[in-house]
Structure formats: structure tokens, C-alpha cells
Amino acid sequence: ALPLLLLFVQIGRAYRPAGRELERLVAVRNSPLFQLFTEALHGAPLIRAARLTSLHERRYRSALLRAERARFSRGAVQRWLDLSVQLLGSCMVALVVAFAVAARATEGGGDGPGESGSGGVGMFDSLGEGGGGGGG
């Protein structure tokens, strides 16, 4: 369990700087969008009168694509973190199950009411599949 905890810390250390930089990049890439939108609001009659609508639309579309690339990158990194944490959680549950099976095999385990199923229900719920409060 300790190696999994150390791996979790390493994943957090790897994600934190990248996530922070991507958040900054998204903010920087969104800034021109807000600027162009404000220009369009305040200068709409002038833009139409000068017949610069298509130019303004091209500038906005270009800024929008740059902003979307940054958002996509941020989303990809967030999904990577989600997947990594879920995989670590699954490894932890598999480790606990392996220890539970090994303990039961060495003790000879009883077949009393509720003994065999309670461990399975607990593992199912910890994976977040049981609809209870645990897991992802």
C-alpha cells in the first residue's frame, strides 16, 4: 500500500505544474476572445458600415480556435489525472482483496451468515459501483 501512496504523490507532483500552466494558458488564450467580443459590441455599427464584418469574424474564429486548443489540452491532462487516480484506487482495492483472500485461505474461513458476502459488498461499494457513498 505504501508504494501506491508514493505513486499517488508522484502523480500529483507531475500534474500540479502542468495543470497550473494549462490554466494560465487557457486564461491567456481566452483574453483575446473577450477583447474581440467587446470590440464587436461597442463597434458593431462601425464594423458594419466599414464592411469589415468578415475580417472581424475571421479574427474571432482564429482566436476561438486557439482558445479551444488550450481548453482541449487542459481537459486531456485532467482526464489523465482522473484515469491515473482511478487506476491507483483499483490497484489498492485489488491489493486489499488479495490480502483478504489470502487471510481467509490461511484461516480456513467460516461460512457463517454474512461472512462471505460482506467483503464483496464492501469492495463493490469502494469501487463506486454500488451506488453508495464510496469511490469514483
PDB file of C-alpha atoms in Angstrom:
ATOM      1  CA  ALA A   1       0.000   0.000   0.000  1.00  0.00           C
ATOM      2  CA  LEU A   2       2.889   2.366   0.692  1.00  0.00           C
ATOM      3  CA  PRO A   3       4.271   2.136  -2.883  1.00  0.00           C
ATOM      4  CA  LEU A   4       0.814   3.024  -4.201  1.00  0.00           C
ATOM      5  CA  LEU A   5       0.694   6.031  -1.891  1.00  0.00           C
ATOM      6  CA  LEU A   6       4.113   7.151  -3.100  1.00  0.00           C
ATOM      7  CA  LEU A   7       2.975   6.701  -6.693  1.00  0.00           C
ATOM      8  CA  PHE A   8      -0.096   8.816  -5.961  1.00  0.00           C
ATOM      9  CA  VAL A   9       2.138  11.587  -4.576  1.00  0.00           C
ATOM     10  CA  GLN A  10       4.351  11.394  -7.666  1.00  0.00           C
ATOM     11  CA  ILE A  11       1.338  11.688  -9.955  1.00  0.00           C
ATOM     12  CA  GLY A  12       0.204  14.752  -8.027  1.00  0.00           C
ATOM     13  CA  ARG A  13       3.653  16.303  -8.330  1.00  0.00           C
ATOM     14  CA  ALA A  14       3.659  15.655 -12.082  1.00  0.00           C
ATOM     15  CA  TYR A  15       0.155  17.035 -12.590  1.00  0.00           C
ATOM     16  CA  ARG A  16       0.324  20.174 -10.451  1.00  0.00           C
ATOM     17  CA  PRO A  17       2.806  22.225 -12.545  1.00  0.00           C
ATOM     18  CA  ALA A  18       1.257  21.122 -15.838  1.00  0.00           C
ATOM     19  CA  GLY A  19      -2.263  21.858 -14.593  1.00  0.00           C
ATOM     20  CA  ARG A  20      -1.237  25.273 -13.303  1.00  0.00           C
ATOM     21  CA  GLU A  21       0.453  26.169 -16.594  1.00  0.00           C
ATOM     22  CA  LEU A  22      -2.513  24.981 -18.626  1.00  0.00           C
ATOM     23  CA  GLU A  23      -4.907  27.048 -16.507  1.00  0.00           C
ATOM     24  CA  ARG A  24      -2.718  30.078 -17.183  1.00  0.00           C
ATOM     25  CA  LEU A  25      -2.620  29.258 -20.889  1.00  0.00           C
ATOM     26  CA  VAL A  26      -6.413  28.965 -21.055  1.00  0.00           C
ATOM     27  CA  ALA A  27      -6.783  32.367 -19.380  1.00  0.00           C
ATOM     28  CA  VAL A  28      -4.271  33.925 -21.779  1.00  0.00           C
ATOM     29  CA  ARG A  29      -5.995  32.385 -24.801  1.00  0.00           C
ATOM     30  CA  ASN A  30      -9.453  33.499 -23.627  1.00  0.00           C
ATOM     31  CA  SER A  31      -8.374  37.121 -23.247  1.00  0.00           C
ATOM     32  CA  PRO A  32      -8.432  37.947 -26.989  1.00  0.00           C
ATOM     33  CA  LEU A  33     -11.904  36.408 -27.240  1.00  0.00           C
ATOM     34  CA  PHE A  34     -13.248  38.787 -24.630  1.00  0.00           C
ATOM     35  CA  GLN A  35     -11.431  41.704 -26.220  1.00  0.00           C
ATOM     36  CA  LEU A  36     -12.805  40.954 -29.703  1.00  0.00           C
ATOM     37  CA  PHE A  37     -16.298  40.422 -28.329  1.00  0.00           C
ATOM     38  CA  THR A  38     -16.187  43.758 -26.507  1.00  0.00           C
ATOM     39  CA  GLU A  39     -14.909  45.464 -29.671  1.00  0.00           C
ATOM     40  CA  ALA A  40     -17.755  43.929 -31.651  1.00  0.00           C
ATOM     41  CA  LEU A  41     -20.338  45.086 -29.118  1.00  0.00           C
ATOM     42  CA  HIS A  42     -19.084  48.646 -28.973  1.00  0.00           C
ATOM     43  CA  GLY A  43     -18.162  48.968 -32.632  1.00  0.00           C
ATOM     44  CA  ALA A  44     -20.859  46.933 -34.355  1.00  0.00           C
ATOM     45  CA  PRO A  45     -22.306  49.855 -36.360  1.00  0.00           C
ATOM     46  CA  LEU A  46     -18.828  50.957 -37.441  1.00  0.00           C
ATOM     47  CA  ILE A  47     -17.767  47.400 -38.352  1.00  0.00           C
ATOM     48  CA  ARG A  48     -20.890  47.018 -40.499  1.00  0.00           C
ATOM     49  CA  ALA A  49     -20.508  50.468 -42.084  1.00  0.00           C
ATOM     50  CA  ALA A  50     -16.869  49.814 -42.990  1.00  0.00           C
ATOM     51  CA  ARG A  51     -17.829  46.359 -44.329  1.00  0.00           C
ATOM     52  CA  LEU A  52     -15.290  44.682 -42.056  1.00  0.00           C
ATOM     53  CA  THR A  53     -17.662  42.041 -40.730  1.00  0.00           C
ATOM     54  CA  SER A  54     -15.888  39.132 -42.448  1.00  0.00           C
ATOM     55  CA  LEU A  55     -12.488  40.351 -41.219  1.00  0.00           C
ATOM     56  CA  HIS A  56     -13.769  40.595 -37.662  1.00  0.00           C
ATOM     57  CA  GLU A  57     -15.350  37.137 -37.923  1.00  0.00           C
ATOM     58  CA  ARG A  58     -12.048  35.633 -39.169  1.00  0.00           C
ATOM     59  CA  ARG A  59     -10.127  37.244 -36.314  1.00  0.00           C
ATOM     60  CA  TYR A  60     -12.658  35.948 -33.799  1.00  0.00           C
ATOM     61  CA  ARG A  61     -12.689  32.454 -35.301  1.00  0.00           C
ATOM     62  CA  SER A  62      -8.883  32.310 -35.183  1.00  0.00           C
ATOM     63  CA  ALA A  63      -8.836  33.422 -31.534  1.00  0.00           C
ATOM     64  CA  LEU A  64     -11.579  30.910 -30.736  1.00  0.00           C
ATOM     65  CA  LEU A  65      -9.610  28.027 -32.250  1.00  0.00           C
ATOM     66  CA  ARG A  66      -6.512  28.964 -30.242  1.00  0.00           C
ATOM     67  CA  ALA A  67      -8.597  29.108 -27.063  1.00  0.00           C
ATOM     68  CA  GLU A  68     -10.201  25.743 -27.831  1.00  0.00           C
ATOM     69  CA  ARG A  69      -6.797  24.102 -28.299  1.00  0.00           C
ATOM     70  CA  ALA A  70      -5.759  25.291 -24.852  1.00  0.00           C
ATOM     71  CA  ARG A  71      -9.027  24.060 -23.313  1.00  0.00           C
ATOM     72  CA  PHE A  72      -8.633  20.695 -25.043  1.00  0.00           C
ATOM     73  CA  SER A  73      -5.099  20.315 -23.672  1.00  0.00           C
ATOM     74  CA  ARG A  74      -6.298  21.192 -20.170  1.00  0.00           C
ATOM     75  CA  GLY A  75      -9.122  18.659 -20.470  1.00  0.00           C
ATOM     76  CA  ALA A  76      -6.749  15.943 -21.690  1.00  0.00           C
ATOM     77  CA  VAL A  77      -4.438  16.483 -18.718  1.00  0.00           C
ATOM     78  CA  GLN A  78      -7.392  16.434 -16.323  1.00  0.00           C
ATOM     79  CA  ARG A  79      -8.629  13.171 -17.850  1.00  0.00           C
ATOM     80  CA  TRP A  80      -5.134  11.726 -17.470  1.00  0.00           C
ATOM     81  CA  LEU A  81      -5.143  12.630 -13.792  1.00  0.00           C
ATOM     82  CA  ASP A  82      -8.639  11.151 -13.334  1.00  0.00           C
ATOM     83  CA  LEU A  83      -7.597   7.917 -15.021  1.00  0.00           C
ATOM     84  CA  SER A  84      -4.370   7.683 -13.031  1.00  0.00           C
ATOM     85  CA  VAL A  85      -6.144   8.183  -9.717  1.00  0.00           C
ATOM     86  CA  GLN A  86      -8.848   5.664 -10.631  1.00  0.00           C
ATOM     87  CA  LEU A  87      -6.237   3.104 -11.639  1.00  0.00           C
ATOM     88  CA  LEU A  88      -4.414   3.609  -8.346  1.00  0.00           C
ATOM     89  CA  GLY A  89      -7.694   3.189  -6.478  1.00  0.00           C
ATOM     90  CA  SER A  90      -8.390  -0.012  -8.364  1.00  0.00           C
ATOM     91  CA  CYS A  91      -4.909  -1.294  -7.565  1.00  0.00           C
ATOM     92  CA  MET A  92      -5.484  -0.513  -3.906  1.00  0.00           C
ATOM     93  CA  VAL A  93      -8.792  -2.402  -3.913  1.00  0.00           C
ATOM     94  CA  ALA A  94      -7.176  -5.346  -5.730  1.00  0.00           C
ATOM     95  CA  LEU A  95      -4.432  -5.392  -3.121  1.00  0.00           C
ATOM     96  CA  VAL A  96      -6.960  -5.417  -0.275  1.00  0.00           C
ATOM     97  CA  VAL A  97      -8.931  -8.194  -1.971  1.00  0.00           C
ATOM     98  CA  ALA A  98      -5.772 -10.250  -2.440  1.00  0.00           C
ATOM     99  CA  PHE A  99      -4.921  -9.868   1.246  1.00  0.00           C
ATOM    100  CA  ALA A 100      -8.491 -10.741   2.243  1.00  0.00           C
ATOM    101  CA  VAL A 101      -8.465 -13.882   0.096  1.00  0.00           C
ATOM    102  CA  ALA A 102      -5.051 -14.877   1.429  1.00  0.00           C
ATOM    103  CA  ALA A 103      -6.168 -14.321   5.038  1.00  0.00           C
ATOM    104  CA  ARG A 104      -9.312 -16.330   4.506  1.00  0.00           C
ATOM    105  CA  ALA A 105      -7.360 -19.167   2.878  1.00  0.00           C
ATOM    106  CA  THR A 106      -4.862 -19.363   5.728  1.00  0.00           C
ATOM    107  CA  GLU A 107      -7.519 -19.185   8.463  1.00  0.00           C
ATOM    108  CA  GLY A 108      -9.802 -21.685   6.824  1.00  0.00           C
ATOM    109  CA  GLY A 109     -12.623 -19.068   6.854  1.00  0.00           C
ATOM    110  CA  GLY A 110     -16.083 -19.905   8.103  1.00  0.00           C
ATOM    111  CA  ASP A 111     -19.204 -19.996   6.028  1.00  0.00           C
ATOM    112  CA  GLY A 112     -21.424 -18.294   8.588  1.00  0.00           C
ATOM    113  CA  PRO A 113     -24.204 -15.956   7.569  1.00  0.00           C
ATOM    114  CA  GLY A 114     -22.921 -12.702   6.107  1.00  0.00           C
ATOM    115  CA  GLU A 115     -19.246 -13.630   6.292  1.00  0.00           C
ATOM    116  CA  SER A 116     -18.604 -14.435   2.663  1.00  0.00           C
ATOM    117  CA  GLY A 117     -20.680 -11.656   1.105  1.00  0.00           C
ATOM    118  CA  SER A 118     -19.810  -8.674   3.282  1.00  0.00           C
ATOM    119  CA  GLY A 119     -16.269  -8.399   1.923  1.00  0.00           C
ATOM    120  CA  GLY A 120     -17.518  -8.459  -1.651  1.00  0.00           C
ATOM    121  CA  VAL A 121     -20.148  -5.818  -0.963  1.00  0.00           C
ATOM    122  CA  GLY A 122     -17.511  -3.625   0.671  1.00  0.00           C
ATOM    123  CA  MET A 123     -15.169  -3.955  -2.310  1.00  0.00           C
ATOM    124  CA  PHE A 124     -18.003  -3.309  -4.770  1.00  0.00           C
ATOM    125  CA  ASP A 125     -19.003  -0.162  -2.904  1.00  0.00           C
ATOM    126  CA  SER A 126     -15.410   1.094  -2.605  1.00  0.00           C
ATOM    127  CA  LEU A 127     -15.071   0.940  -6.391  1.00  0.00           C
ATOM    128  CA  GLY A 128     -18.036   3.283  -6.641  1.00  0.00           C
ATOM    129  CA  GLU A 129     -20.155   0.745  -8.484  1.00  0.00           C
ATOM    130  CA  GLY A 130     -22.623   0.021  -5.739  1.00  0.00           C
ATOM    131  CA  GLY A 131     -24.304   3.415  -5.747  1.00  0.00           C
ATOM    132  CA  GLY A 132     -23.175   4.017  -2.167  1.00  0.00           C
ATOM    133  CA  GLY A 133     -21.072   6.891  -0.960  1.00  0.00           C
ATOM    134  CA  GLY A 134     -17.646   5.465  -1.834  1.00  0.00           C
ATOM    135  CA  GLY A 135     -15.326   5.657  -4.790  1.00  0.00           C
ATOM    136  CA  GLY A 136     -15.444   7.453  -8.100  1.00  0.00           C
TER     137      GLY A 136
END
